[in-house]
Short mmCIF file of C-alpha atoms and ligand atoms in Angstrom, two decimals:
data_model
loop_
_atom_site.label_atom_id
_atom_site.label_comp_id
_atom_site.label_asym_id
_atom_site.label_seq_id
_atom_site.Cartn_x
_atom_site.Cartn_y
_atom_site.Cartn_z
CA MET L 1 1.92 27.14 27.90
CA SER L 2 5.29 28.94 28.01
CA GLU L 3 7.72 29.32 25.10
CA LYS L 4 11.19 27.96 25.95
CA VAL L 5 13.64 30.37 24.59
CA VAL L 6 17.42 29.46 24.90
CA ILE L 7 19.84 32.28 24.33
CA SER L 8 23.25 30.79 23.34
CA GLY L 9 26.34 33.30 23.85
CA ALA L 10 24.38 34.84 26.65
CA SER L 11 27.05 36.45 28.77
CA GLY L 12 27.91 38.92 26.12
CA ASP L 13 26.59 42.49 25.98
CA LEU L 14 23.70 41.62 23.55
CA GLY L 15 22.97 38.54 25.36
CA ARG L 16 22.53 40.18 28.72
CA ARG L 17 20.41 43.10 27.11
CA VAL L 18 18.06 40.58 25.56
CA THR L 19 17.91 38.56 28.88
CA ALA L 20 16.81 41.84 30.59
CA LEU L 21 13.90 42.45 28.34
CA LEU L 22 12.73 38.90 28.53
CA GLN L 23 13.33 37.52 31.89
CA GLN L 24 9.91 39.05 33.31
CA GLU L 25 8.05 38.22 30.29
CA PRO L 26 5.01 36.17 30.92
CA GLY L 27 4.93 33.16 28.53
CA VAL L 28 8.55 32.89 28.23
CA GLU L 29 10.93 30.45 30.02
CA LEU L 30 14.42 31.53 29.57
CA THR L 31 17.58 29.23 29.48
CA LEU L 32 20.79 31.11 29.13
CA VAL L 33 23.89 29.15 27.48
CA THR L 34 27.31 30.48 27.94
CA ARG L 35 30.92 29.39 27.82
CA THR L 36 31.23 31.01 31.44
CA PRO L 37 28.19 30.34 33.59
CA GLU L 38 30.04 32.14 36.63
CA ARG L 39 29.46 35.22 34.67
CA LEU L 40 25.76 34.74 34.80
CA ALA L 41 25.65 33.89 38.83
CA GLN L 42 23.31 36.80 39.43
CA LYS L 43 20.82 35.41 36.77
CA GLN L 44 21.14 32.08 38.22
CA ALA L 45 20.43 33.35 41.86
CA LYS L 46 16.95 35.29 40.57
CA GLY L 47 16.03 31.42 39.31
CA ILE L 48 17.04 31.58 35.49
CA THR L 49 18.26 28.35 34.38
CA VAL L 50 22.18 28.98 33.29
CA ARG L 51 23.95 26.09 31.39
CA ARG L 52 27.32 25.93 30.17
CA GLY L 53 27.63 25.68 26.37
CA ASP L 54 30.51 25.99 23.88
CA TYR L 55 30.02 26.54 20.00
CA SER L 56 33.52 24.66 19.53
CA GLU L 57 32.35 21.81 21.99
CA PRO L 58 29.40 19.82 20.38
CA GLU L 59 28.85 17.53 23.12
CA SER L 60 28.31 20.46 25.53
CA LEU L 61 25.39 21.96 23.36
CA ASP L 62 23.26 18.83 23.63
CA THR L 63 22.59 19.32 27.32
CA ALA L 64 22.75 23.12 26.88
CA PHE L 65 19.90 23.03 24.44
CA ALA L 66 17.85 20.46 25.84
CA GLY L 67 14.03 21.23 26.15
CA GLY L 68 14.25 24.37 24.15
CA ASP L 69 11.54 25.73 21.61
CA VAL L 70 13.54 28.63 20.10
CA LEU L 71 17.31 29.16 20.03
CA PHE L 72 18.47 32.83 19.93
CA LEU L 73 21.82 31.89 18.38
CA ILE L 74 24.21 34.73 19.02
CA SER L 75 27.04 34.47 16.56
CA GLY L 76 30.58 33.94 18.04
CA LEU L 77 33.59 36.00 17.63
CA ASN L 78 35.95 33.63 16.05
CA LEU L 79 36.17 35.07 12.65
CA GLY L 80 37.06 32.76 10.09
CA ARG L 81 36.59 29.61 12.25
CA ARG L 82 32.87 30.54 13.44
CA VAL L 83 31.33 28.61 10.50
CA PRO L 84 31.96 25.09 12.06
CA GLU L 85 31.11 26.40 15.18
CA HIS L 86 27.68 27.61 14.16
CA ARG L 87 27.01 24.12 12.45
CA ASN L 88 27.79 22.57 15.84
CA ALA L 89 25.23 24.92 17.14
CA ILE L 90 22.40 24.16 14.52
CA ALA L 91 23.19 20.40 14.60
CA ALA L 92 22.74 20.40 18.50
CA ALA L 93 19.50 22.36 18.09
CA LYS L 94 17.96 19.86 15.77
CA ARG L 95 19.16 17.07 18.03
CA ALA L 96 17.65 18.82 21.05
CA GLY L 97 14.34 19.32 19.29
CA ILE L 98 14.56 23.07 18.75
CA ARG L 99 12.13 24.16 16.11
CA HIS L 100 13.07 27.78 15.32
CA ILE L 101 16.62 29.55 15.20
CA VAL L 102 16.92 33.27 15.46
CA TYR L 103 20.34 34.20 14.33
CA THR L 104 22.32 37.45 14.47
CA SER L 105 24.06 38.04 11.05
CA VAL L 106 25.31 41.27 9.87
CA GLY L 107 24.34 43.83 7.47
CA GLY L 108 25.09 43.57 3.77
CA VAL L 109 25.36 39.78 3.58
CA GLN L 110 25.70 38.94 0.10
CA SER L 111 28.07 36.42 -1.94
CA GLY L 112 30.16 39.12 -3.08
CA ASN L 113 30.67 41.13 0.07
CA PRO L 114 34.27 41.51 0.61
CA ALA L 115 34.00 42.10 4.33
CA LEU L 116 35.47 39.02 6.06
CA SER L 117 32.66 38.91 8.82
CA ALA L 118 29.75 39.07 6.19
CA LYS L 119 31.51 36.00 4.55
CA ASP L 120 31.06 34.10 7.52
CA HIS L 121 27.77 35.09 8.23
CA TYR L 122 26.51 34.24 4.36
CA GLN L 123 27.64 30.84 4.75
CA SER L 124 25.95 30.59 8.29
CA GLU L 125 22.71 31.80 6.85
CA LEU L 126 22.86 29.19 4.09
CA ASP L 127 23.56 26.51 6.73
CA LEU L 128 20.34 27.85 8.42
CA ARG L 129 18.33 27.75 5.37
CA GLU L 130 19.34 24.17 4.77
CA SER L 131 18.76 22.99 8.13
CA GLY L 132 14.98 22.15 7.81
CA LEU L 133 14.39 24.51 11.00
CA ALA L 134 12.47 27.68 11.16
CA TYR L 135 14.91 30.72 10.84
CA THR L 136 14.95 34.43 11.35
CA PHE L 137 18.00 36.65 10.41
CA LEU L 138 18.76 39.91 12.23
CA ARG L 139 21.17 41.63 10.12
CA ASN L 140 22.37 43.84 12.94
CA HIS L 141 24.25 46.62 11.03
CA LEU L 142 27.37 48.34 12.44
CA TYR L 143 26.84 49.20 16.12
CA ALA L 144 26.34 52.98 16.61
CA GLU L 145 28.46 52.26 19.80
CA ILE L 146 31.33 51.18 17.69
CA VAL L 147 31.08 54.25 15.53
CA SER L 148 30.86 56.52 18.53
CA ASN L 149 33.91 55.19 20.49
CA ILE L 150 36.14 53.34 18.15
CA TRP L 151 35.87 55.76 15.10
CA ILE L 152 35.03 59.16 16.44
CA ALA L 153 36.21 59.25 19.97
CA PRO L 154 39.95 58.74 18.91
CA ALA L 155 39.30 60.95 16.10
CA ALA L 156 38.21 63.71 18.37
CA THR L 157 41.67 63.73 19.90
CA THR L 158 43.45 63.82 16.44
CA GLY L 159 41.19 65.67 14.43
CA ARG L 160 41.45 63.05 11.74
CA LEU L 161 39.18 60.12 11.00
CA GLU L 162 40.95 57.72 8.66
CA LEU L 163 39.15 54.86 7.00
CA ALA L 164 39.35 53.10 3.66
CA ALA L 165 35.49 53.51 3.37
CA GLY L 166 35.67 55.77 0.45
CA ARG L 167 32.31 57.64 -0.14
CA GLY L 168 30.29 54.59 0.90
CA SER L 169 27.49 54.87 3.39
CA LEU L 170 25.86 52.86 6.28
CA SER L 171 23.16 52.93 8.80
CA PRO L 172 24.55 52.67 12.36
CA ILE L 173 22.06 51.18 14.92
CA GLY L 174 22.36 51.30 18.91
CA LYS L 175 22.60 48.25 20.90
CA GLU L 176 19.48 48.54 22.64
CA ASP L 177 17.32 48.83 19.66
CA ILE L 178 19.11 45.76 18.21
CA ALA L 179 18.01 43.89 21.54
CA ARG L 180 14.65 45.26 21.51
CA SER L 181 14.14 43.97 17.82
CA ALA L 182 15.75 40.49 18.94
CA ALA L 183 13.46 40.38 21.86
CA ALA L 184 10.11 41.14 20.09
CA VAL L 185 11.17 38.25 17.49
CA LEU L 186 11.72 35.86 20.11
CA ARG L 187 8.71 36.71 22.12
CA ALA L 188 6.40 35.81 18.83
CA SER L 189 8.67 33.77 16.69
CA GLU L 190 6.14 32.08 14.79
CA HIS L 191 5.20 35.40 13.23
CA HIS L 192 8.82 35.79 11.89
CA ALA L 193 9.71 32.48 10.56
CA GLY L 194 11.40 32.86 7.46
CA ALA L 195 12.09 36.54 7.57
CA VAL L 196 15.31 38.33 7.10
CA TYR L 197 15.46 41.56 8.64
CA ASP L 198 18.08 44.41 8.03
CA ILE L 199 18.32 46.05 11.47
CA THR L 200 19.58 49.41 10.60
CA GLY L 201 19.50 52.81 12.35
CA PRO L 202 17.26 55.71 11.42
CA GLU L 203 19.39 57.31 8.61
CA LEU L 204 22.03 56.41 5.96
CA LEU L 205 25.26 58.24 6.58
CA THR L 206 28.62 58.56 4.78
CA VAL L 207 31.83 58.66 6.67
CA ALA L 208 31.98 62.52 6.23
CA GLU L 209 28.60 62.94 7.56
CA ILE L 210 29.39 60.96 10.62
CA ALA L 211 32.48 62.85 11.10
CA LYS L 212 30.37 66.19 11.33
CA ILE L 213 27.97 64.54 13.65
CA GLY L 214 31.15 63.65 15.60
CA SER L 215 32.58 67.16 15.56
CA ASP L 216 29.11 68.52 16.69
CA VAL L 217 28.75 66.05 19.84
CA TYR L 218 32.54 66.39 20.85
CA GLY L 219 32.72 70.21 20.04
CA VAL L 220 36.04 69.74 18.00
CA PRO L 221 36.74 69.54 14.33
CA ILE L 222 36.81 66.09 12.81
CA GLU L 223 38.00 65.60 9.30
CA TYR L 224 37.42 62.44 7.29
CA VAL L 225 40.43 61.59 5.60
CA PRO L 226 39.86 58.44 2.95
CA VAL L 227 42.73 56.20 2.63
CA THR L 228 43.50 53.24 0.80
CA ALA L 229 43.07 49.51 2.21
CA GLU L 230 46.93 48.99 1.92
CA GLU L 231 47.53 52.13 3.96
CA ARG L 232 44.95 51.44 6.31
CA LEU L 233 46.70 47.89 7.12
CA ALA L 234 49.94 49.59 7.31
CA TYR L 235 48.54 51.81 9.92
CA PHE L 236 47.46 48.85 11.97
CA ASP L 237 50.48 47.28 11.52
CA SER L 238 52.53 50.06 12.78
CA VAL L 239 50.49 50.34 16.07
CA GLY L 240 50.74 46.38 16.67
CA ILE L 241 47.03 45.29 15.82
CA PRO L 242 47.36 41.73 14.51
CA ARG L 243 46.15 40.94 10.90
CA THR L 244 44.23 38.10 11.88
CA TYR L 245 41.76 37.35 14.89
CA ASP L 246 42.98 34.92 17.59
CA PRO L 247 40.63 34.24 20.76
CA SER L 248 43.38 34.53 23.24
CA MET L 249 44.58 38.13 21.88
CA ALA L 250 44.38 40.93 24.72
CA LEU L 251 41.99 43.55 24.55
CA SER L 252 42.99 46.74 22.77
CA THR L 253 42.90 50.01 24.91
CA ASP L 254 39.26 50.99 23.50
CA GLY L 255 37.98 47.57 24.93
CA HIS L 256 37.69 45.31 21.92
CA MET L 257 39.56 42.76 20.27
CA TRP L 258 40.32 43.79 16.63
CA ALA L 259 42.15 42.42 14.05
CA SER L 260 43.00 44.39 11.09
CA ASP L 261 41.77 42.26 8.43
CA GLU L 262 38.42 42.19 9.63
CA LEU L 263 38.30 46.00 10.08
CA VAL L 264 39.84 46.85 6.47
CA THR L 265 37.50 44.35 4.66
CA ALA L 266 34.38 46.06 6.44
CA ASP L 267 35.79 49.58 5.44
CA VAL L 268 36.12 48.12 1.72
CA SER L 269 32.76 46.70 1.85
CA GLN L 270 31.26 50.04 2.93
CA ALA L 271 33.28 51.98 0.04
CA GLU L 272 31.49 49.37 -2.30
CA ASP L 273 28.17 50.17 -0.61
CA PHE L 274 27.39 46.83 0.55
CA GLN L 275 26.06 48.53 3.67
CA ALA L 276 24.33 51.24 2.13
CA ILE L 277 20.94 49.88 3.22
CA LEU L 278 18.19 51.53 5.31
CA THR L 279 14.91 49.83 6.39
CA HIS L 280 11.90 50.46 8.73
CA HIS L 281 12.28 46.92 10.16
CA VAL L 282 13.04 48.21 13.61
CA LYS L 283 10.13 49.80 13.62
CA GLN L 284 7.85 47.14 12.07
CA ILE L 285 9.20 44.75 14.57
CA THR L 286 9.06 46.93 18.04
CA GLY L 287 6.59 49.62 17.14
CA ARG L 288 9.21 52.66 17.72
CA MET L 289 12.02 54.23 15.46
CA PRO L 290 15.65 53.31 16.31
CA GLU L 291 17.83 55.93 18.05
CA SER L 292 19.72 58.16 15.96
CA LEU L 293 23.62 58.09 15.79
CA ARG L 294 23.83 61.60 17.48
CA SER L 295 21.75 60.55 20.39
CA VAL L 296 23.67 57.19 20.92
CA MET L 297 26.91 59.13 20.78
CA GLU L 298 25.96 61.71 23.13
CA ARG L 299 24.82 59.03 25.50
CA VAL L 300 28.19 57.02 25.39
CA LYS L 301 30.81 59.28 24.54
CA SER L 302 32.55 59.20 28.06
CA VAL L 303 32.26 55.24 28.37
CA ARG L 304 34.88 52.78 27.48
CA TYR L 305 33.42 50.60 24.49
CA ASP L 306 33.56 47.32 26.85
CA GLN L 307 31.86 49.04 29.66
CA ILE L 308 28.78 50.47 27.69
CA GLY L 309 26.80 47.36 28.39
CA ALA L 310 27.15 47.54 32.23
CA VAL L 311 26.33 51.17 32.03
CA ALA L 312 23.29 50.58 30.01
CA GLN L 313 21.75 47.88 32.61
N1 NAP O 1 26.79 44.25 14.20
C1 NAP O 1 28.12 44.70 14.82
O1 NAP O 1 28.52 45.97 14.64
C2 NAP O 1 28.76 43.69 15.59
C3 NAP O 1 29.96 44.31 16.22
C4 NAP O 1 30.75 43.10 16.95
C5 NAP O 1 30.26 41.99 17.20
N2 NAP O 1 29.08 41.57 16.38
C6 NAP O 1 28.56 40.04 16.53
O2 NAP O 1 27.31 40.08 17.35
C7 NAP O 1 27.63 39.27 18.44
C8 NAP O 1 26.90 39.83 19.71
O3 NAP O 1 27.60 40.80 19.88
P1 NAP O 1 27.93 41.31 21.56
O4 NAP O 1 27.88 43.05 21.41
O5 NAP O 1 27.04 40.74 22.42
O6 NAP O 1 29.33 40.95 21.79
P2 NAP O 1 30.25 40.50 22.83
O7 NAP O 1 29.74 41.43 24.28
O8 NAP O 1 31.65 40.65 22.50
O9 NAP O 1 29.86 39.03 23.12
C9 NAP O 1 30.43 38.06 22.31
C10 NAP O 1 29.49 36.81 22.39
O10 NAP O 1 30.10 35.67 21.60
C11 NAP O 1 29.62 34.56 22.28
N3 NAP O 1 30.42 33.51 21.88
C12 NAP O 1 31.85 33.72 21.34
N4 NAP O 1 32.43 32.61 21.12
C13 NAP O 1 31.62 31.85 21.47
C14 NAP O 1 31.50 30.17 21.74
N5 NAP O 1 32.65 29.52 20.89
N6 NAP O 1 30.43 29.30 22.16
C15 NAP O 1 29.56 30.03 22.47
N7 NAP O 1 29.29 31.45 22.71
C16 NAP O 1 30.32 32.37 22.11
C17 NAP O 1 29.99 34.92 23.62
O11 NAP O 1 29.24 34.07 24.46
P3 NAP O 1 29.65 33.60 26.09
O12 NAP O 1 31.07 34.35 26.60
O13 NAP O 1 28.79 33.80 26.97
O14 NAP O 1 29.96 32.06 25.87
C18 NAP O 1 29.35 36.50 23.96
O15 NAP O 1 28.12 36.44 24.16
C19 NAP O 1 28.83 38.96 18.47
O16 NAP O 1 29.37 37.74 19.01
C20 NAP O 1 29.40 39.25 16.96
O17 NAP O 1 29.29 37.97 16.41
C21 NAP O 1 28.23 42.21 15.74
#
């Protein structure tokens, strides 16, 4: 009998990668849920079920999740407002008879973590633990592609990498390794019920070490210049980056939607070593070591951040 896997938030980069890994999988029947089904028309043409669903419209999720066994709940982007959105998805999953939710959380989730992103995920993890459904958390650490293209690429032109991350370290992880981990968990969800995985790269790095890797890959000197959180916020104000996330905000020139409160609190979280976690969970789940930051950087250095997924597939 086939396992019916529903992927919600399916048109984004991670959703597409996991779909590509599972769509040929014997014993897996996919349903893709997205706010924009037209973006998945090619998948529909290949016979995969595509349904419209929006975490902010609970009634849309009842139809979207119907018939599923396992839900891959890809967290939304609506920082500060996504906790109720995820609650809508959890409640709809229960109504639809889904038995297990695999949730994309973030590295360093703890009650005291100052990162705004981690606060949302902390609450959504609590909500899932209390839902009565089986759950697996994939605490995805910072994308190596963000480190490569959002931190290092601009620093390679100025020679300076300014962050409020102090001497803290983290373990960047490539998106394809995250996708492979998610696909492996979704293929055999019953073996991962109750598991909390820190999906980290193969090495723990300070920003100074990351700047050194960037210097090697780009062939130019890059110096890490630690700044205070206030200085970092003032810099973002000066270049017109809004303080708070707004779903209708325009993409930045590097292909992302940034709000400075999210970025700076993530730096502070790193400075306080909330993200200083290194695990072998990717190897345990997928059977192979994750790609190094250096290798990801070499691969994506000439690609705009929002085009990386299209180039990968
Ligand atoms: N660990 C990290 O470094 C890191 C970095 C950035 C983001 N993230 C988190 O990881 C998630 C997946 O990353 P990604 O690279 O695939 O991001 P992405 O390409 O920007 O895609 C964002 C995803 O969020 C979904 N989404 C947003 N609001 C939604 C809503 N109201 N209802 C349903 N779906 C909604 C979108 O689904 P549809 O458009 O298909 O509806 C889309 O799949 C992100 O959404 C974010 O929560 C992690």
